[in-house]
């Protein structure tokens, strides 16, 4: 059994705090999600990792509840498994080459230590410089390669304007 933990969406909607540590102890696979733009405006998996790691520490008043390593696992391998991708979630031979690269030159990532705590507590979506899916680059040096970002933004704003005008 797998559960998608969406802590920021649950907090925004006032849905409460899922008993994730209890579920984890019972063997439930916990992954992270954002639950759509309607209930989590940022769709930021880094924010979800950070929130999942800290929320339960505060709620249970224990710094040992969800480690940064476990939060990172929820966002990667557990998410892949929950979606049925058994050859994803790790960087190793025979697995799909799905990965991101982080630009570590920013001050908030210094001094540079590459470990789960840095990724969970310091890094954010704006630090992602490259995205690869199945070994194919989708974003390089923060430039989208497979879609016309300017066109998507234009179309989205045009559609919003049409919706607003049609509802008046």
mmCIF file with all atom_site columns, N, CA, C and O in Angstrom, residues 113-144:
data_model
loop_
_atom_site.group_PDB
_atom_site.id
_atom_site.type_symbol
_atom_site.label_atom_id
_atom_site.label_alt_id
_atom_site.label_comp_id
_atom_site.label_asym_id
_atom_site.label_entity_id
_atom_site.label_seq_id
_atom_site.pdbx_PDB_ins_code
_atom_site.Cartn_x
_atom_site.Cartn_y
_atom_site.Cartn_z
_atom_site.occupancy
_atom_site.B_iso_or_equiv
_atom_site.pdbx_formal_charge
_atom_site.auth_seq_id
_atom_site.auth_comp_id
_atom_site.auth_asym_id
_atom_site.auth_atom_id
_atom_site.pdbx_PDB_model_num
ATOM 1   N N  . UNK A 1 113 ? 27.912 21.063 0.874   1.00 0.00 ? 113 UNK A N  1
ATOM 2   C CA . UNK A 1 113 ? 27.922 19.664 1.302   1.00 0.00 ? 113 UNK A CA 1
ATOM 3   C C  . UNK A 1 113 ? 26.772 18.993 0.566   1.00 0.00 ? 113 UNK A C  1
ATOM 4   O O  . UNK A 1 113 ? 25.643 19.459 0.622   1.00 0.00 ? 113 UNK A O  1
ATOM 5   N N  . UNK A 1 114 ? 27.083 17.966 -0.159  1.00 0.00 ? 114 UNK A N  1
ATOM 6   C CA . UNK A 1 114 ? 26.050 17.260 -0.910  1.00 0.00 ? 114 UNK A CA 1
ATOM 7   C C  . UNK A 1 114 ? 25.551 16.113 -0.042  1.00 0.00 ? 114 UNK A C  1
ATOM 8   O O  . UNK A 1 114 ? 26.200 15.088 0.095   1.00 0.00 ? 114 UNK A O  1
ATOM 9   N N  . UNK A 1 115 ? 24.427 16.337 0.575   1.00 0.00 ? 115 UNK A N  1
ATOM 10  C CA . UNK A 1 115 ? 23.821 15.324 1.426   1.00 0.00 ? 115 UNK A CA 1
ATOM 11  C C  . UNK A 1 115 ? 22.312 15.565 1.463   1.00 0.00 ? 115 UNK A C  1
ATOM 12  O O  . UNK A 1 115 ? 21.834 16.610 1.019   1.00 0.00 ? 115 UNK A O  1
ATOM 13  N N  . UNK A 1 116 ? 21.549 14.618 1.967   1.00 0.00 ? 116 UNK A N  1
ATOM 14  C CA . UNK A 1 116 ? 20.094 14.798 1.999   1.00 0.00 ? 116 UNK A CA 1
ATOM 15  C C  . UNK A 1 116 ? 19.654 16.047 2.760   1.00 0.00 ? 116 UNK A C  1
ATOM 16  O O  . UNK A 1 116 ? 18.707 16.715 2.344   1.00 0.00 ? 116 UNK A O  1
ATOM 17  N N  . UNK A 1 117 ? 20.331 16.404 3.835   1.00 0.00 ? 117 UNK A N  1
ATOM 18  C CA . UNK A 1 117 ? 19.927 17.578 4.609   1.00 0.00 ? 117 UNK A CA 1
ATOM 19  C C  . UNK A 1 117 ? 20.017 18.851 3.774   1.00 0.00 ? 117 UNK A C  1
ATOM 20  O O  . UNK A 1 117 ? 19.137 19.713 3.841   1.00 0.00 ? 117 UNK A O  1
ATOM 21  N N  . UNK A 1 118 ? 21.062 18.989 2.968   1.00 0.00 ? 118 UNK A N  1
ATOM 22  C CA . UNK A 1 118 ? 21.194 20.168 2.117   1.00 0.00 ? 118 UNK A CA 1
ATOM 23  C C  . UNK A 1 118 ? 20.066 20.214 1.096   1.00 0.00 ? 118 UNK A C  1
ATOM 24  O O  . UNK A 1 118 ? 19.451 21.263 0.879   1.00 0.00 ? 118 UNK A O  1
ATOM 25  N N  . UNK A 1 119 ? 19.756 19.086 0.473   1.00 0.00 ? 119 UNK A N  1
ATOM 26  C CA . UNK A 1 119 ? 18.687 19.048 -0.520  1.00 0.00 ? 119 UNK A CA 1
ATOM 27  C C  . UNK A 1 119 ? 17.324 19.328 0.092   1.00 0.00 ? 119 UNK A C  1
ATOM 28  O O  . UNK A 1 119 ? 16.505 20.040 -0.483  1.00 0.00 ? 119 UNK A O  1
ATOM 29  N N  . UNK A 1 120 ? 17.070 18.787 1.271   1.00 0.00 ? 120 UNK A N  1
ATOM 30  C CA . UNK A 1 120 ? 15.753 18.924 1.889   1.00 0.00 ? 120 UNK A CA 1
ATOM 31  C C  . UNK A 1 120 ? 15.572 20.274 2.570   1.00 0.00 ? 120 UNK A C  1
ATOM 32  O O  . UNK A 1 120 ? 14.530 20.915 2.428   1.00 0.00 ? 120 UNK A O  1
ATOM 33  N N  . UNK A 1 121 ? 16.556 20.733 3.311   1.00 0.00 ? 121 UNK A N  1
ATOM 34  C CA . UNK A 1 121 ? 16.385 21.938 4.116   1.00 0.00 ? 121 UNK A CA 1
ATOM 35  C C  . UNK A 1 121 ? 16.870 23.217 3.452   1.00 0.00 ? 121 UNK A C  1
ATOM 36  O O  . UNK A 1 121 ? 16.477 24.312 3.861   1.00 0.00 ? 121 UNK A O  1
ATOM 37  N N  . UNK A 1 122 ? 17.741 23.147 2.445   1.00 0.00 ? 122 UNK A N  1
ATOM 38  C CA . UNK A 1 122 ? 18.292 24.364 1.857   1.00 0.00 ? 122 UNK A CA 1
ATOM 39  C C  . UNK A 1 122 ? 17.941 24.546 0.383   1.00 0.00 ? 122 UNK A C  1
ATOM 40  O O  . UNK A 1 122 ? 17.670 25.659 -0.048  1.00 0.00 ? 122 UNK A O  1
ATOM 41  N N  . UNK A 1 123 ? 17.954 23.488 -0.398  1.00 0.00 ? 123 UNK A N  1
ATOM 42  C CA . UNK A 1 123 ? 17.718 23.610 -1.835  1.00 0.00 ? 123 UNK A CA 1
ATOM 43  C C  . UNK A 1 123 ? 16.250 23.884 -2.134  1.00 0.00 ? 123 UNK A C  1
ATOM 44  O O  . UNK A 1 123 ? 15.363 23.602 -1.323  1.00 0.00 ? 123 UNK A O  1
ATOM 45  N N  . UNK A 1 124 ? 16.007 24.423 -3.317  1.00 0.00 ? 124 UNK A N  1
ATOM 46  C CA . UNK A 1 124 ? 14.643 24.701 -3.749  1.00 0.00 ? 124 UNK A CA 1
ATOM 47  C C  . UNK A 1 124 ? 14.496 24.510 -5.239  1.00 0.00 ? 124 UNK A C  1
ATOM 48  O O  . UNK A 1 124 ? 15.473 24.279 -5.960  1.00 0.00 ? 124 UNK A O  1
ATOM 49  N N  . UNK A 1 125 ? 13.285 24.648 -5.714  1.00 0.00 ? 125 UNK A N  1
ATOM 50  C CA . UNK A 1 125 ? 13.008 24.420 -7.137  1.00 0.00 ? 125 UNK A CA 1
ATOM 51  C C  . UNK A 1 125 ? 13.825 25.334 -8.035  1.00 0.00 ? 125 UNK A C  1
ATOM 52  O O  . UNK A 1 125 ? 14.187 24.949 -9.142  1.00 0.00 ? 125 UNK A O  1
ATOM 53  N N  . UNK A 1 126 ? 14.134 26.537 -7.585  1.00 0.00 ? 126 UNK A N  1
ATOM 54  C CA . UNK A 1 126 ? 14.903 27.465 -8.409  1.00 0.00 ? 126 UNK A CA 1
ATOM 55  C C  . UNK A 1 126 ? 16.365 27.065 -8.537  1.00 0.00 ? 126 UNK A C  1
ATOM 56  O O  . UNK A 1 126 ? 17.093 27.647 -9.351  1.00 0.00 ? 126 UNK A O  1
ATOM 57  N N  . UNK A 1 127 ? 16.809 26.097 -7.754  1.00 0.00 ? 127 UNK A N  1
ATOM 58  C CA . UNK A 1 127 ? 18.187 25.604 -7.840  1.00 0.00 ? 127 UNK A CA 1
ATOM 59  C C  . UNK A 1 127 ? 18.342 24.517 -8.894  1.00 0.00 ? 127 UNK A C  1
ATOM 60  O O  . UNK A 1 127 ? 19.464 24.141 -9.233  1.00 0.00 ? 127 UNK A O  1
ATOM 61  N N  . UNK A 1 128 ? 17.252 24.006 -9.416  1.00 0.00 ? 128 UNK A N  1
ATOM 62  C CA . UNK A 1 128 ? 17.318 22.961 -10.439 1.00 0.00 ? 128 UNK A CA 1
ATOM 63  C C  . UNK A 1 128 ? 17.775 23.598 -11.747 1.00 0.00 ? 128 UNK A C  1
ATOM 64  O O  . UNK A 1 128 ? 17.141 24.526 -12.255 1.00 0.00 ? 128 UNK A O  1
ATOM 65  N N  . UNK A 1 129 ? 18.879 23.100 -12.296 1.00 0.00 ? 129 UNK A N  1
ATOM 66  C CA . UNK A 1 129 ? 19.408 23.664 -13.537 1.00 0.00 ? 129 UNK A CA 1
ATOM 67  C C  . UNK A 1 129 ? 19.127 22.767 -14.743 1.00 0.00 ? 129 UNK A C  1
ATOM 68  O O  . UNK A 1 129 ? 18.991 23.267 -15.856 1.00 0.00 ? 129 UNK A O  1
ATOM 69  N N  . UNK A 1 130 ? 19.054 21.462 -14.512 1.00 0.00 ? 130 UNK A N  1
ATOM 70  C CA . UNK A 1 130 ? 18.879 20.519 -15.618 1.00 0.00 ? 130 UNK A CA 1
ATOM 71  C C  . UNK A 1 130 ? 17.899 19.424 -15.201 1.00 0.00 ? 130 UNK A C  1
ATOM 72  O O  . UNK A 1 130 ? 17.890 19.007 -14.034 1.00 0.00 ? 130 UNK A O  1
ATOM 73  N N  . UNK A 1 131 ? 17.112 18.961 -16.160 1.00 0.00 ? 131 UNK A N  1
ATOM 74  C CA . UNK A 1 131 ? 16.168 17.866 -15.932 1.00 0.00 ? 131 UNK A CA 1
ATOM 75  C C  . UNK A 1 131 ? 16.323 16.872 -17.077 1.00 0.00 ? 131 UNK A C  1
ATOM 76  O O  . UNK A 1 131 ? 16.306 17.262 -18.250 1.00 0.00 ? 131 UNK A O  1
ATOM 77  N N  . UNK A 1 132 ? 16.460 15.602 -16.718 1.00 0.00 ? 132 UNK A N  1
ATOM 78  C CA . UNK A 1 132 ? 16.562 14.524 -17.699 1.00 0.00 ? 132 UNK A CA 1
ATOM 79  C C  . UNK A 1 132 ? 15.490 13.490 -17.402 1.00 0.00 ? 132 UNK A C  1
ATOM 80  O O  . UNK A 1 132 ? 15.283 13.112 -16.247 1.00 0.00 ? 132 UNK A O  1
ATOM 81  N N  . UNK A 1 133 ? 14.821 13.023 -18.441 1.00 0.00 ? 133 UNK A N  1
ATOM 82  C CA . UNK A 1 133 ? 13.846 11.945 -18.328 1.00 0.00 ? 133 UNK A CA 1
ATOM 83  C C  . UNK A 1 133 ? 14.223 10.899 -19.358 1.00 0.00 ? 133 UNK A C  1
ATOM 84  O O  . UNK A 1 133 ? 14.337 11.202 -20.551 1.00 0.00 ? 133 UNK A O  1
ATOM 85  N N  . UNK A 1 134 ? 14.454 9.684  -18.879 1.00 0.00 ? 134 UNK A N  1
ATOM 86  C CA . UNK A 1 134 ? 14.916 8.590  -19.742 1.00 0.00 ? 134 UNK A CA 1
ATOM 87  C C  . UNK A 1 134 ? 16.199 8.969  -20.472 1.00 0.00 ? 134 UNK A C  1
ATOM 88  O O  . UNK A 1 134 ? 16.390 8.605  -21.634 1.00 0.00 ? 134 UNK A O  1
ATOM 89  N N  . UNK A 1 135 ? 17.032 9.726  -19.822 1.00 0.00 ? 135 UNK A N  1
ATOM 90  C CA . UNK A 1 135 ? 18.304 10.145 -20.397 1.00 0.00 ? 135 UNK A CA 1
ATOM 91  C C  . UNK A 1 135 ? 18.202 11.297 -21.382 1.00 0.00 ? 135 UNK A C  1
ATOM 92  O O  . UNK A 1 135 ? 19.197 11.780 -21.889 1.00 0.00 ? 135 UNK A O  1
ATOM 93  N N  . UNK A 1 136 ? 17.002 11.758 -21.624 1.00 0.00 ? 136 UNK A N  1
ATOM 94  C CA . UNK A 1 136 ? 16.767 12.838 -22.583 1.00 0.00 ? 136 UNK A CA 1
ATOM 95  C C  . UNK A 1 136 ? 16.669 14.169 -21.844 1.00 0.00 ? 136 UNK A C  1
ATOM 96  O O  . UNK A 1 136 ? 15.859 14.318 -20.932 1.00 0.00 ? 136 UNK A O  1
ATOM 97  N N  . UNK A 1 137 ? 17.460 15.166 -22.233 1.00 0.00 ? 137 UNK A N  1
ATOM 98  C CA . UNK A 1 137 ? 17.394 16.458 -21.543 1.00 0.00 ? 137 UNK A CA 1
ATOM 99  C C  . UNK A 1 137 ? 16.103 17.199 -21.874 1.00 0.00 ? 137 UNK A C  1
ATOM 100 O O  . UNK A 1 137 ? 15.756 17.353 -23.046 1.00 0.00 ? 137 UNK A O  1
ATOM 101 N N  . UNK A 1 138 ? 15.383 17.613 -20.834 1.00 0.00 ? 138 UNK A N  1
ATOM 102 C CA . UNK A 1 138 ? 14.180 18.425 -21.014 1.00 0.00 ? 138 UNK A CA 1
ATOM 103 C C  . UNK A 1 138 ? 14.446 19.879 -20.647 1.00 0.00 ? 138 UNK A C  1
ATOM 104 O O  . UNK A 1 138 ? 13.745 20.777 -21.118 1.00 0.00 ? 138 UNK A O  1
ATOM 105 N N  . UNK A 1 139 ? 15.452 20.085 -19.784 1.00 0.00 ? 139 UNK A N  1
ATOM 106 C CA . UNK A 1 139 ? 15.866 21.429 -19.405 1.00 0.00 ? 139 UNK A CA 1
ATOM 107 C C  . UNK A 1 139 ? 17.371 21.409 -19.194 1.00 0.00 ? 139 UNK A C  1
ATOM 108 O O  . UNK A 1 139 ? 17.897 20.511 -18.548 1.00 0.00 ? 139 UNK A O  1
ATOM 109 N N  . UNK A 1 140 ? 18.052 22.387 -19.773 1.00 0.00 ? 140 UNK A N  1
ATOM 110 C CA . UNK A 1 140 ? 19.492 22.513 -19.609 1.00 0.00 ? 140 UNK A CA 1
ATOM 111 C C  . UNK A 1 140 ? 19.804 23.967 -19.263 1.00 0.00 ? 140 UNK A C  1
ATOM 112 O O  . UNK A 1 140 ? 19.299 24.881 -19.929 1.00 0.00 ? 140 UNK A O  1
ATOM 113 N N  . UNK A 1 141 ? 20.612 24.148 -18.231 1.00 0.00 ? 141 UNK A N  1
ATOM 114 C CA . UNK A 1 141 ? 20.948 25.502 -17.777 1.00 0.00 ? 141 UNK A CA 1
ATOM 115 C C  . UNK A 1 141 ? 19.712 26.370 -17.596 1.00 0.00 ? 141 UNK A C  1
ATOM 116 O O  . UNK A 1 141 ? 19.664 27.520 -18.020 1.00 0.00 ? 141 UNK A O  1
ATOM 117 N N  . UNK A 1 142 ? 18.660 25.776 -17.027 1.00 0.00 ? 142 UNK A N  1
ATOM 118 C CA . UNK A 1 142 ? 17.381 26.428 -16.725 1.00 0.00 ? 142 UNK A CA 1
ATOM 119 C C  . UNK A 1 142 ? 16.608 26.860 -17.966 1.00 0.00 ? 142 UNK A C  1
ATOM 120 O O  . UNK A 1 142 ? 15.685 27.648 -17.888 1.00 0.00 ? 142 UNK A O  1
ATOM 121 N N  . UNK A 1 143 ? 16.959 26.314 -19.114 1.00 0.00 ? 143 UNK A N  1
ATOM 122 C CA . UNK A 1 143 ? 16.241 26.604 -20.349 1.00 0.00 ? 143 UNK A CA 1
ATOM 123 C C  . UNK A 1 143 ? 15.471 25.364 -20.780 1.00 0.00 ? 143 UNK A C  1
ATOM 124 O O  . UNK A 1 143 ? 16.053 24.287 -20.976 1.00 0.00 ? 143 UNK A O  1
ATOM 125 N N  . UNK A 1 144 ? 14.140 25.516 -20.914 1.00 0.00 ? 144 UNK A N  1
ATOM 126 C CA . UNK A 1 144 ? 13.305 24.406 -21.356 1.00 0.00 ? 144 UNK A CA 1
ATOM 127 C C  . UNK A 1 144 ? 13.601 24.091 -22.809 1.00 0.00 ? 144 UNK A C  1
ATOM 128 O O  . UNK A 1 144 ? 13.694 24.990 -23.647 1.00 0.00 ? 144 UNK A O  1
#
